[in-house]
Short mmCIF file of C-alpha atoms in Angstrom, two decimals:
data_model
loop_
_atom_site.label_atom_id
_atom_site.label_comp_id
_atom_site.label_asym_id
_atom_site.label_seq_id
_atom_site.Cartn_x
_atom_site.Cartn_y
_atom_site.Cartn_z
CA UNK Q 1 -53.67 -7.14 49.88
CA UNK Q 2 -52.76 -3.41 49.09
CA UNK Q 3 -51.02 -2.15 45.86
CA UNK Q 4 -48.72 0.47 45.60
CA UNK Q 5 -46.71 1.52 42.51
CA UNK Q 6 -42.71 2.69 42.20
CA UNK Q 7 -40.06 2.94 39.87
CA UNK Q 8 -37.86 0.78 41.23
CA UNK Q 9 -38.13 -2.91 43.84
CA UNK Q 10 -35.01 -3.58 45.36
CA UNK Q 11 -35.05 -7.05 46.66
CA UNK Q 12 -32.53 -6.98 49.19
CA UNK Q 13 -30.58 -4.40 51.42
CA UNK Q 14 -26.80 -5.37 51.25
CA UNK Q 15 -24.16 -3.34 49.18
CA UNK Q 16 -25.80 -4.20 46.18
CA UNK Q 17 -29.20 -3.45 47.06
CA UNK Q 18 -28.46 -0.25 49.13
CA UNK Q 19 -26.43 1.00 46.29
CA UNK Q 20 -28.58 0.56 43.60
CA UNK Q 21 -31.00 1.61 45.37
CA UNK Q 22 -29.21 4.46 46.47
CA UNK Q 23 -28.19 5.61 43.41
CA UNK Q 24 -31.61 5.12 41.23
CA UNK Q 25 -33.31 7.72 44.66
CA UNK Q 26 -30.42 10.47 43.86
CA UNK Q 27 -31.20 10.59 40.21
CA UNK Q 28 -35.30 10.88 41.59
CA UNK Q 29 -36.44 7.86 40.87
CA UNK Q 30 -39.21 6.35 43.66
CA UNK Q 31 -37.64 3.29 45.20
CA UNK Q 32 -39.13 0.56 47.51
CA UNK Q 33 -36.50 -1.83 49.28
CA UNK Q 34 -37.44 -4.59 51.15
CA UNK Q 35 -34.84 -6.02 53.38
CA UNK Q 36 -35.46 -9.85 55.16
CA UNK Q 37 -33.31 -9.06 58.06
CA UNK Q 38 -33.46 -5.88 61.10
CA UNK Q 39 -29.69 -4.39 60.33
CA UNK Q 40 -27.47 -4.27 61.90
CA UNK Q 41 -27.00 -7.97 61.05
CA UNK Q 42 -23.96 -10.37 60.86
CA UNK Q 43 -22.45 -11.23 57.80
CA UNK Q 44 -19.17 -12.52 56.50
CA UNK Q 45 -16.83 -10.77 53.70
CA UNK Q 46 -15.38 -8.09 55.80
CA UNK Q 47 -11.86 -7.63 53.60
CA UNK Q 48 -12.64 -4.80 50.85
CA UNK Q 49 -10.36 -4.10 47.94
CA UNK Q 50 -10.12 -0.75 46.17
CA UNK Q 51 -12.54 -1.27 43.37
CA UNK Q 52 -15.04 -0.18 46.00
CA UNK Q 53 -13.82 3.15 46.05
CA UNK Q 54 -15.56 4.75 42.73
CA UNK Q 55 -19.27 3.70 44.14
CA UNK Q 56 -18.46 4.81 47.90
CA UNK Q 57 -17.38 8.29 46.25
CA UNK Q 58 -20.89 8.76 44.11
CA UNK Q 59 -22.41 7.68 47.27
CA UNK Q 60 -20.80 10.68 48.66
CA UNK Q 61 -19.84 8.15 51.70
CA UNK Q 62 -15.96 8.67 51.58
CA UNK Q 63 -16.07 10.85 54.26
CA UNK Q 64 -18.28 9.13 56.32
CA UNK Q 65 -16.50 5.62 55.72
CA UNK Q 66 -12.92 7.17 56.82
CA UNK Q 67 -14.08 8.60 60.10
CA UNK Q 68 -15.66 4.94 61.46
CA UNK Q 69 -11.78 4.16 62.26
CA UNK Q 70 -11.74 0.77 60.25
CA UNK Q 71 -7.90 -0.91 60.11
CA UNK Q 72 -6.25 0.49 56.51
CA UNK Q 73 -6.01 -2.41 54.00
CA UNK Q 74 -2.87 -1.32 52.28
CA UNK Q 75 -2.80 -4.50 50.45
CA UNK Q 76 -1.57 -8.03 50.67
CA UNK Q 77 0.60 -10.46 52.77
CA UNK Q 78 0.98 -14.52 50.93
CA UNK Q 79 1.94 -17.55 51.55
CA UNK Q 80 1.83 -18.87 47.80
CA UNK Q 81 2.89 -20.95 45.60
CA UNK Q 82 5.61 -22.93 44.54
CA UNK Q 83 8.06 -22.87 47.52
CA UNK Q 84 7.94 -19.08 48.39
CA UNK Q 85 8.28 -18.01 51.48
CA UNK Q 86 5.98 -14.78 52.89
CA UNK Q 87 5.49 -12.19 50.45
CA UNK Q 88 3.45 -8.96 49.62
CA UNK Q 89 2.15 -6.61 47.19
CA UNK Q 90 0.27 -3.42 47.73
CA UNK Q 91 -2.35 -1.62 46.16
CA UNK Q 92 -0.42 1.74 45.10
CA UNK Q 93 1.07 -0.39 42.36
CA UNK Q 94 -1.79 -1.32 40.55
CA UNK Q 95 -4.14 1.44 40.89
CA UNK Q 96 -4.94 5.47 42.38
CA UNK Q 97 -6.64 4.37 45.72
CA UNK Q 98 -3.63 3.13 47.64
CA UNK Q 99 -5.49 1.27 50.63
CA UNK Q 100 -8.98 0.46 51.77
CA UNK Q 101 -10.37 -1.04 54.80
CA UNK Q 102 -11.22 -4.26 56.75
CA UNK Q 103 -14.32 -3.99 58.07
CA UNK Q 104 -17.28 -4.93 60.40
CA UNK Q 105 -19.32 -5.64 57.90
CA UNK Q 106 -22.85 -5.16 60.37
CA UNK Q 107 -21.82 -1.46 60.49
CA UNK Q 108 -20.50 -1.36 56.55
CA UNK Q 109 -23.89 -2.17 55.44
CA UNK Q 110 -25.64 -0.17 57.88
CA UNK Q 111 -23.61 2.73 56.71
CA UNK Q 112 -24.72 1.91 52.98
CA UNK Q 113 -28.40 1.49 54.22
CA UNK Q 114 -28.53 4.40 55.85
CA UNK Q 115 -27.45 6.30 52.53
CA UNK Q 116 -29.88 4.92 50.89
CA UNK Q 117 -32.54 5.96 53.26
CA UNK Q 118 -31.17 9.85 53.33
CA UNK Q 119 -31.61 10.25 49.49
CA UNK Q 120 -35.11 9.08 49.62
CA UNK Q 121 -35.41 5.32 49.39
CA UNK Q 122 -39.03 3.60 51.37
CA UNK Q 123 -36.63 0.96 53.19
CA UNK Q 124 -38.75 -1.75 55.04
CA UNK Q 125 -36.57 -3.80 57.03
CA UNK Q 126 -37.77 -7.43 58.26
CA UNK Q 127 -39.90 -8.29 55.10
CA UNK Q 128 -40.31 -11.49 53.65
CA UNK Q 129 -40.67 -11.10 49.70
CA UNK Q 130 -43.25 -14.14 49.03
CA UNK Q 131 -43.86 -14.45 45.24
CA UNK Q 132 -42.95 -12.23 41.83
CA UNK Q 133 -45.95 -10.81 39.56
CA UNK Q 134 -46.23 -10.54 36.35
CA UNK Q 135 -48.40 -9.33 33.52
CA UNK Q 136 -47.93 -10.41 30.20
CA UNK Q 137 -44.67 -12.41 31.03
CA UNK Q 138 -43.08 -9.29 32.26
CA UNK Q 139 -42.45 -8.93 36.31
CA UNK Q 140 -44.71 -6.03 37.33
CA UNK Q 141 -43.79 -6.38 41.61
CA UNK Q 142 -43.58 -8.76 44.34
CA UNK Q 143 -45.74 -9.86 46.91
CA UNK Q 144 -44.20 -9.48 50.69
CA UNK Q 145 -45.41 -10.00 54.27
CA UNK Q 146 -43.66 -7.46 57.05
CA UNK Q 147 -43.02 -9.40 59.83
CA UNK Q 148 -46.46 -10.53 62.11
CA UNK Q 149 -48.43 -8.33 59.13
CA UNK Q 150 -50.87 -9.23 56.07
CA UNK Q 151 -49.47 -10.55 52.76
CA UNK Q 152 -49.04 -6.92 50.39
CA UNK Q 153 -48.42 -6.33 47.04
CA UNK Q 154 -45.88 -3.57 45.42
CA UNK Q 155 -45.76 -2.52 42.08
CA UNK Q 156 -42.80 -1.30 39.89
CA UNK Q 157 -41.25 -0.61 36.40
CA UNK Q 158 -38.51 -2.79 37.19
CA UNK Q 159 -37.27 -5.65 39.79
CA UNK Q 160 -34.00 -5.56 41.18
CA UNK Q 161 -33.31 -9.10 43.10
CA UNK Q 162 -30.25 -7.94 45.32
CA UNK Q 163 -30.76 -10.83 48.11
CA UNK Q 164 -27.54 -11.98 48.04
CA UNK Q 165 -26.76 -15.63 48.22
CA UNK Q 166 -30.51 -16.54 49.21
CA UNK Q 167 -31.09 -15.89 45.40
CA UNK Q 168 -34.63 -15.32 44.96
CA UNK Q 169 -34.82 -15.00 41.49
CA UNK Q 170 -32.19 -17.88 40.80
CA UNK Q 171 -33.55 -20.09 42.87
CA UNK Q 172 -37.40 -19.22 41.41
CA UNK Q 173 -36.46 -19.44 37.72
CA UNK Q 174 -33.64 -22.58 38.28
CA UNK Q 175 -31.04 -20.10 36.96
CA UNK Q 176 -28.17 -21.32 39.57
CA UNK Q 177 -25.30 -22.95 37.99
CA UNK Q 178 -22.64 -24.12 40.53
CA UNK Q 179 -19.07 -24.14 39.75
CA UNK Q 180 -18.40 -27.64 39.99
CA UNK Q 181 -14.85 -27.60 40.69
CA UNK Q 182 -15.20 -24.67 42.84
CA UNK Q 183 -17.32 -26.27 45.82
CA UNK Q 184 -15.66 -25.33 48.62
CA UNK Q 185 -16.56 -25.24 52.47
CA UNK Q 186 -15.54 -22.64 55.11
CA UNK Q 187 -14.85 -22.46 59.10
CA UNK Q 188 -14.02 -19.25 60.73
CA UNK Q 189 -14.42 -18.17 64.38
CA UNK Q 190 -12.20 -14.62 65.56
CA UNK Q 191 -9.67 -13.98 68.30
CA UNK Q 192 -8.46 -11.68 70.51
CA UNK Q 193 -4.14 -10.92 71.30
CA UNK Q 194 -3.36 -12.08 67.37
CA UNK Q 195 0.37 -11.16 66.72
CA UNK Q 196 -0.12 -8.59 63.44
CA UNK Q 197 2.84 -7.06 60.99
CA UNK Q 198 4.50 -3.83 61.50
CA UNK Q 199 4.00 -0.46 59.68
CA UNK Q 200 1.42 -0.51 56.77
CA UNK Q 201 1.42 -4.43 56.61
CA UNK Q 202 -0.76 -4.43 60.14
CA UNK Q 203 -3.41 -4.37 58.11
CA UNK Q 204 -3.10 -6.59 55.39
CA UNK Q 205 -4.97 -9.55 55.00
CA UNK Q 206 -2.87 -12.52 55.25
CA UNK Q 207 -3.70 -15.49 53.06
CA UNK Q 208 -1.60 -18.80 53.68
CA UNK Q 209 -2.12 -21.85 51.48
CA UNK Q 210 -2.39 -25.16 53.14
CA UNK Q 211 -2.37 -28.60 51.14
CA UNK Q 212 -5.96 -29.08 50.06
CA UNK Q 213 -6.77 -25.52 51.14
CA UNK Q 214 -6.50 -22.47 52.48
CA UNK Q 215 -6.32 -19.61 55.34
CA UNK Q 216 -7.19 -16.11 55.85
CA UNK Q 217 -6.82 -14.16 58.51
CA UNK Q 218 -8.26 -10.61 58.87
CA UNK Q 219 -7.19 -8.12 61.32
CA UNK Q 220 -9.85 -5.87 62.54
CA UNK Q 221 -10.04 -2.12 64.59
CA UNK Q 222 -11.07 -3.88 68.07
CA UNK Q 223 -8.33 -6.19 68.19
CA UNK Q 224 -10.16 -9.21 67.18
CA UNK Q 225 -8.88 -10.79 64.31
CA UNK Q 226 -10.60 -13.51 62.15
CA UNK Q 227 -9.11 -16.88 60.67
CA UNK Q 228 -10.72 -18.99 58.47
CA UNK Q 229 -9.76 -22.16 56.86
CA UNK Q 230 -11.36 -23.08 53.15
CA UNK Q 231 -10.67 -26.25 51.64
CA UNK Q 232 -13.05 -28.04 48.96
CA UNK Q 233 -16.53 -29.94 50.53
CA UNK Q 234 -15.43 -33.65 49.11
CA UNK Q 235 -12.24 -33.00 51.70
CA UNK Q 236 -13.79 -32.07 54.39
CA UNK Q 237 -16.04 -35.27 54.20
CA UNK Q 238 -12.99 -37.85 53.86
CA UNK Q 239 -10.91 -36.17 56.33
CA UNK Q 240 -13.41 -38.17 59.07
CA UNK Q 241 -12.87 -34.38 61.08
CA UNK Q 242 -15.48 -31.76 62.37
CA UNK Q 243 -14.95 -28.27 60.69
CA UNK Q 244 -13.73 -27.38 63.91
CA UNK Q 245 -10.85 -30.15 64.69
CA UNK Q 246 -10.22 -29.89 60.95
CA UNK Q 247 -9.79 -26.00 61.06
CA UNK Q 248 -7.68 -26.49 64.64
CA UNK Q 249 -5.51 -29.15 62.47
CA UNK Q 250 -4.85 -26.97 59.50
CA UNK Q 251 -3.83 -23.74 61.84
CA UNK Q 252 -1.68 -25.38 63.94
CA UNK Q 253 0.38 -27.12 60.94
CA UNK Q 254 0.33 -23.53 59.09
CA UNK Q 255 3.68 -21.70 58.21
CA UNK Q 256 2.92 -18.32 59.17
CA UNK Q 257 -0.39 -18.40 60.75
CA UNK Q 258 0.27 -20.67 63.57
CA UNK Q 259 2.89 -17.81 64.45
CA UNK Q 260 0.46 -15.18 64.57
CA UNK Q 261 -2.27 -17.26 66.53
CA UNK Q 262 -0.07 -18.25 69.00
CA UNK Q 263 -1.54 -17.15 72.79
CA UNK Q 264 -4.02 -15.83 71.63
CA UNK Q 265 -7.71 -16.50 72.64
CA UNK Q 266 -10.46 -17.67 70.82
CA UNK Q 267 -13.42 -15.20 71.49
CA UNK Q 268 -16.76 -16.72 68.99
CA UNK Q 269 -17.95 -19.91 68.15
CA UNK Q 270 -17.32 -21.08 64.43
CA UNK Q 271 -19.63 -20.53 62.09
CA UNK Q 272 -19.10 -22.66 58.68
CA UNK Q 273 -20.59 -22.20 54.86
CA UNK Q 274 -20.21 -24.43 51.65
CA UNK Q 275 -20.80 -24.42 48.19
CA UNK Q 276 -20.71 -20.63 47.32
CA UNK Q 277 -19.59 -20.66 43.99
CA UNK Q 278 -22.12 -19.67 40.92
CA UNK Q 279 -23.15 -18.10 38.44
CA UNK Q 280 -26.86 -17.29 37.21
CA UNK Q 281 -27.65 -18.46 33.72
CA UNK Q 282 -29.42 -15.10 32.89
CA UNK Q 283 -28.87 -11.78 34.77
CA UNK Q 284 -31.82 -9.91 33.44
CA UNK Q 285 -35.35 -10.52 31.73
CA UNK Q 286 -38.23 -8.86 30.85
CA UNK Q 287 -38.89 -6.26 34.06
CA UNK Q 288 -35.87 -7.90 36.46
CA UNK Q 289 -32.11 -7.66 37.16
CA UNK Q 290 -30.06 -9.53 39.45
CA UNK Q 291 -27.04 -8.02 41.01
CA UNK Q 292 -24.31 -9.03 43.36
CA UNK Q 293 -24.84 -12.19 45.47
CA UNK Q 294 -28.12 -12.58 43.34
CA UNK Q 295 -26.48 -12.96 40.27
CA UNK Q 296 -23.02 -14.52 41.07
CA UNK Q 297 -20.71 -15.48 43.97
CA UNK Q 298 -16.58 -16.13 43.49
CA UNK Q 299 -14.67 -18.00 45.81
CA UNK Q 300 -13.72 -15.75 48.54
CA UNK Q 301 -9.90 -15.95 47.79
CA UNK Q 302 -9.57 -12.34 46.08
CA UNK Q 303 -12.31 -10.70 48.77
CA UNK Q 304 -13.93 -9.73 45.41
CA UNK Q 305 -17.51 -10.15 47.27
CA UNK Q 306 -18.37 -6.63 48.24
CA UNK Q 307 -16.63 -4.82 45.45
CA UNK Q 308 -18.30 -7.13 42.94
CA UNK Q 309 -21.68 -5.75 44.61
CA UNK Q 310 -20.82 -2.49 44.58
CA UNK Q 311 -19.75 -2.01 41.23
CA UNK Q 312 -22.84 -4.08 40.45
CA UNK Q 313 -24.93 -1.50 41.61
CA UNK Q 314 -23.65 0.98 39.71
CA UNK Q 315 -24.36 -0.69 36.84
CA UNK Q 316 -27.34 -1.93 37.60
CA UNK Q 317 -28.26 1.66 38.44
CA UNK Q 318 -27.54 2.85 35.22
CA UNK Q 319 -29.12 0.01 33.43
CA UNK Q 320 -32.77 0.60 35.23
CA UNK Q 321 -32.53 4.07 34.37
CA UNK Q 322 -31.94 3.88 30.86
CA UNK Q 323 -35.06 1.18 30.95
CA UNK Q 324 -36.96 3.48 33.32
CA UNK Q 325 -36.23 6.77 30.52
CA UNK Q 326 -35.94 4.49 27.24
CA UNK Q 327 -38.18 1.25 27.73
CA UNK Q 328 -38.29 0.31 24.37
CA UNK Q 329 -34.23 -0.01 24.52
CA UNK Q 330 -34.43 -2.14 27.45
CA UNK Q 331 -33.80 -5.76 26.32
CA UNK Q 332 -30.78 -3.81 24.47
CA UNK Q 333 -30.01 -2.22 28.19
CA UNK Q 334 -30.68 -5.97 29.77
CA UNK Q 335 -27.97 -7.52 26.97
CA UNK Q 336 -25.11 -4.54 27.65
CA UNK Q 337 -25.42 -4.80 31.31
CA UNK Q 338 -25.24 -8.85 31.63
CA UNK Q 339 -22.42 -8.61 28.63
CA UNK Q 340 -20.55 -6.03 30.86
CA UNK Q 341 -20.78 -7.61 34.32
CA UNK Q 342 -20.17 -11.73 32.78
CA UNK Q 343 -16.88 -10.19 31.40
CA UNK Q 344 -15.96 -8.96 34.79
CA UNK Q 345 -17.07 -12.03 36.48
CA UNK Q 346 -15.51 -14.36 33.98
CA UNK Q 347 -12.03 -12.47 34.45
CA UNK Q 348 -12.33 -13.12 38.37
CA UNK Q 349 -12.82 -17.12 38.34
CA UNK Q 350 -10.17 -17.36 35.45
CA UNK Q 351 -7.68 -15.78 37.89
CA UNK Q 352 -9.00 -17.48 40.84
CA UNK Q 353 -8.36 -21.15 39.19
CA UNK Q 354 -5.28 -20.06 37.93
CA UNK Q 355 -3.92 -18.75 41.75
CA UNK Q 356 -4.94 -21.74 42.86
CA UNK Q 357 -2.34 -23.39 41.05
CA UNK Q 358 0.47 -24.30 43.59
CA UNK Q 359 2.85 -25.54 40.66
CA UNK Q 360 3.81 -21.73 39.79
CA UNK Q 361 5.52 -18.91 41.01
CA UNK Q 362 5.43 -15.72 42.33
CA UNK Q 363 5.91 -14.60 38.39
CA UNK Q 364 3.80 -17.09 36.95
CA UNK Q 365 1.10 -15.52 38.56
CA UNK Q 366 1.81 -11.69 37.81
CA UNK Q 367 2.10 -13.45 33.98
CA UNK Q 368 -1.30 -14.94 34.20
CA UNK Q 369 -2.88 -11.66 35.44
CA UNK Q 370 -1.29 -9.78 32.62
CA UNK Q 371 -2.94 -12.77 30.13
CA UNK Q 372 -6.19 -12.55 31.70
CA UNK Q 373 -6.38 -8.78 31.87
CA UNK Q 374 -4.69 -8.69 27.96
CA UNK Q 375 -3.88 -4.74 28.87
CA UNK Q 376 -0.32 -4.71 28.39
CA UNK Q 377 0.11 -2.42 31.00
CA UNK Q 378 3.11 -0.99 32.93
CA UNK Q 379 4.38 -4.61 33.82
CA UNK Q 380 2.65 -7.85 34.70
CA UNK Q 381 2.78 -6.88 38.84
CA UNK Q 382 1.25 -4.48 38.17
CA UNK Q 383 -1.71 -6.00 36.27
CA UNK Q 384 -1.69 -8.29 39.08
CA UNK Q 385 -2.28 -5.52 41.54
CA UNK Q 386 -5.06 -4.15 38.98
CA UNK Q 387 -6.81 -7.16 39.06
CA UNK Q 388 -6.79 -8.10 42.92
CA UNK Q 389 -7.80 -4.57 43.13
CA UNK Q 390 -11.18 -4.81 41.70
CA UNK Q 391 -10.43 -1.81 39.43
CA UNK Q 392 -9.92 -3.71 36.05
CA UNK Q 393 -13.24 -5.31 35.44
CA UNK Q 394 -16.43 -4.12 34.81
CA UNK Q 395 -15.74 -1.89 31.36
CA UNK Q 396 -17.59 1.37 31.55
CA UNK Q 397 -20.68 1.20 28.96
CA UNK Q 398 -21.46 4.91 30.42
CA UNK Q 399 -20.47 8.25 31.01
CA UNK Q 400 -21.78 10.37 33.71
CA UNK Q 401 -24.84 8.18 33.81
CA UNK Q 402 -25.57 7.70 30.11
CA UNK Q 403 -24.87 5.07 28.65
CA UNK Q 404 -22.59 5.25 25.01
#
């Protein structure tokens, strides 16, 4: 073994990682990630909503990220609720950034890890992080193996654990806490000739609700298009169907869908996932953080996934620095930053549950966002657009990097 020492480990080279990472090497701040996988890499959760905007700006990737040629998101297409028919909202009503993008995510992420390499992050792709340390109770590094090299030890101020849903940190302290009634399973596969909407709609994603489930379907820039089917892992089981006849049952029967599938040509194999939803019991402790994945996962039904991890980073940014400048304020730093991210995460599964209530309206639901968001803003649509957005949710405990 071999010891080095930095600032900052980042566990973990998705959105979260990369931007935490990212944004802890712009301030100066020495930062090892370590990164399990050789990007680019597959990985689901392509469907961003605005509240990814403000991180991708300070990431100074704006530019970058509207010259790739992603479809515009301009918002939302719906098959929900009590007896309505298709219907759609879009993001200029609830917010400034009036679309955003469905994306690959293998070149997404690569984008964000590149960025973080550029401003000065150590980035060592295909390692294996083995085993925390600690001294004194507080986590002082990790112990990792490179792939086909020795077992090495790194050394750091503070521990980030961005590894998404493999959840090193949850799964090593027995912090996960599922969402019981949340246990949901997923099949998904992409085509090719998909039937899309005209003008600014083309790009929406389309989410149809089926009984005892749902379906998305995501348009993408090479003409693919992906469709899923979610429904909840007790269903799948007594429906005596594979994911895939159950997923082929589901489209077929759908209302608008089954319209937009038809002729075309199914051009993957399907790849399925259950039992995503959680929460970690803590989000920091003495020398760690956990952020995005690591920390919590909502049902996919508001594609809150990548903007949760970006505006995670931020935070988590902030947070190490003000432990990294201020240590003996950083349990304080620790409390504000779990405070500040549960109150975002609680506000997305409170609206989740409540959408998935098929007894109410179009209105019901702009009402419930208005209740959940308790802003009293403009109207209650538009607090609905807010919070499908992303933008209304993690309060800022910081201005220009300092915390207030």
């Amino acid at each position: 073994m071999s010891g080095q020492h930095f600032d900052v480990i980042v566990v973990g080279g998705g959105p979260s990682g990369s931007s935490t990472a990212a944004l802890l090497a712009k301030e100066g701040r020495s930062v090892l990630l370590l990164e399990r996988e050789k990007f680019p890499r597959y990985h689901i959760g392509e469907s961003l909503i605005p509240g990814m905007w403000p991180t991708i700006e300070q990431l100074g990737l704006r530019e970058r990220l509207e010259g790739i040629g992603f479809v515009k998101k301009y918002g939302g297409s719906l098959v929900w609720g009590r007896g309505l028919p298709l219907w759609h909202f879009s993001f200029k009503e609830g917010g400034p950034y009036p679309y955003t993008f469905q994306v690959r995510r293998a070149d997404f992420d690569l984008l964000l890890l590149t960025r973080a390499r550029e401003l000065g992050v150590r980035v060592i792709e295909d390692a294996t992080v083995r085993n925390p340390l600690f001294q004194d109770g507080r986590m002082t590094g990790v112990g990792y193996q490179v792939r086909g090299g020795p077992l090495t030890e790194a050394h750091a101020d503070v521990v980030v654990d961005a590894s998404g849903q493999q959840r090193w940190l949850g799964r090593y302290f027995d912090m996960v806490e599922w969402q019981e009634d949340l246990r949901n399973f997923a099949v998904w596969a992409y085509f090719q000739d998909c039937a899309r909407e005209e003008g600014e709609k083309q790009g929406n994603i389309l989410a149809e609700r089926r009984p005892g489930g749902w379906i998305w379907f995501i348009p993408f820039s090479d003409g693919t298009t992906g469709v899923g089917y979610v429904t909840p892992t007790r269903l799948l089981g007594e429906s005596g169907l594979s994911p895939e006849e159950l997923f082929e049952e589901q489209v077929a029967a759908s209302q608008q869908v089954s319209k937009m599938v038809a002729g075309a040509n199914r051009v993957s194999g399907f790849r399925t996932i259950k039992d995503w939803s959680y929460t970690c019991s803590r989000f920091h402790g003495p020398g760690w953080l956990v952020v995005g994945d690591a920390a919590t996962f909502v049902d996919p039904l508001l594609s809150t996934g990548v903007t949760l991890a970006l505006r995670g980073g931020t935070t988590a940014a902030a947070t190490v620095a003000r432990i990294l400048d201020e240590p003996e304020d950083a349990v304080k730093a620790g409390e504000r930053y779990e405070e500040a991210y549960r109150r975002f995460v609680d506000r997305l599964f409170g609206f989740v549950r409540a959408f998935y209530d098929q007894t109410k309206g179009r209105d019901d639901y702009f009402d419930d966002a208005q209740k959940i968001l308790g802003s009293g803003g403009p109207s209650p649509q538009a607090d609905f657009v807010t919070l499908v957005s992303g933008l209304a949710g993690i309060e800022e405990f910081y201005e220009g990097g300092e915390f207030v």
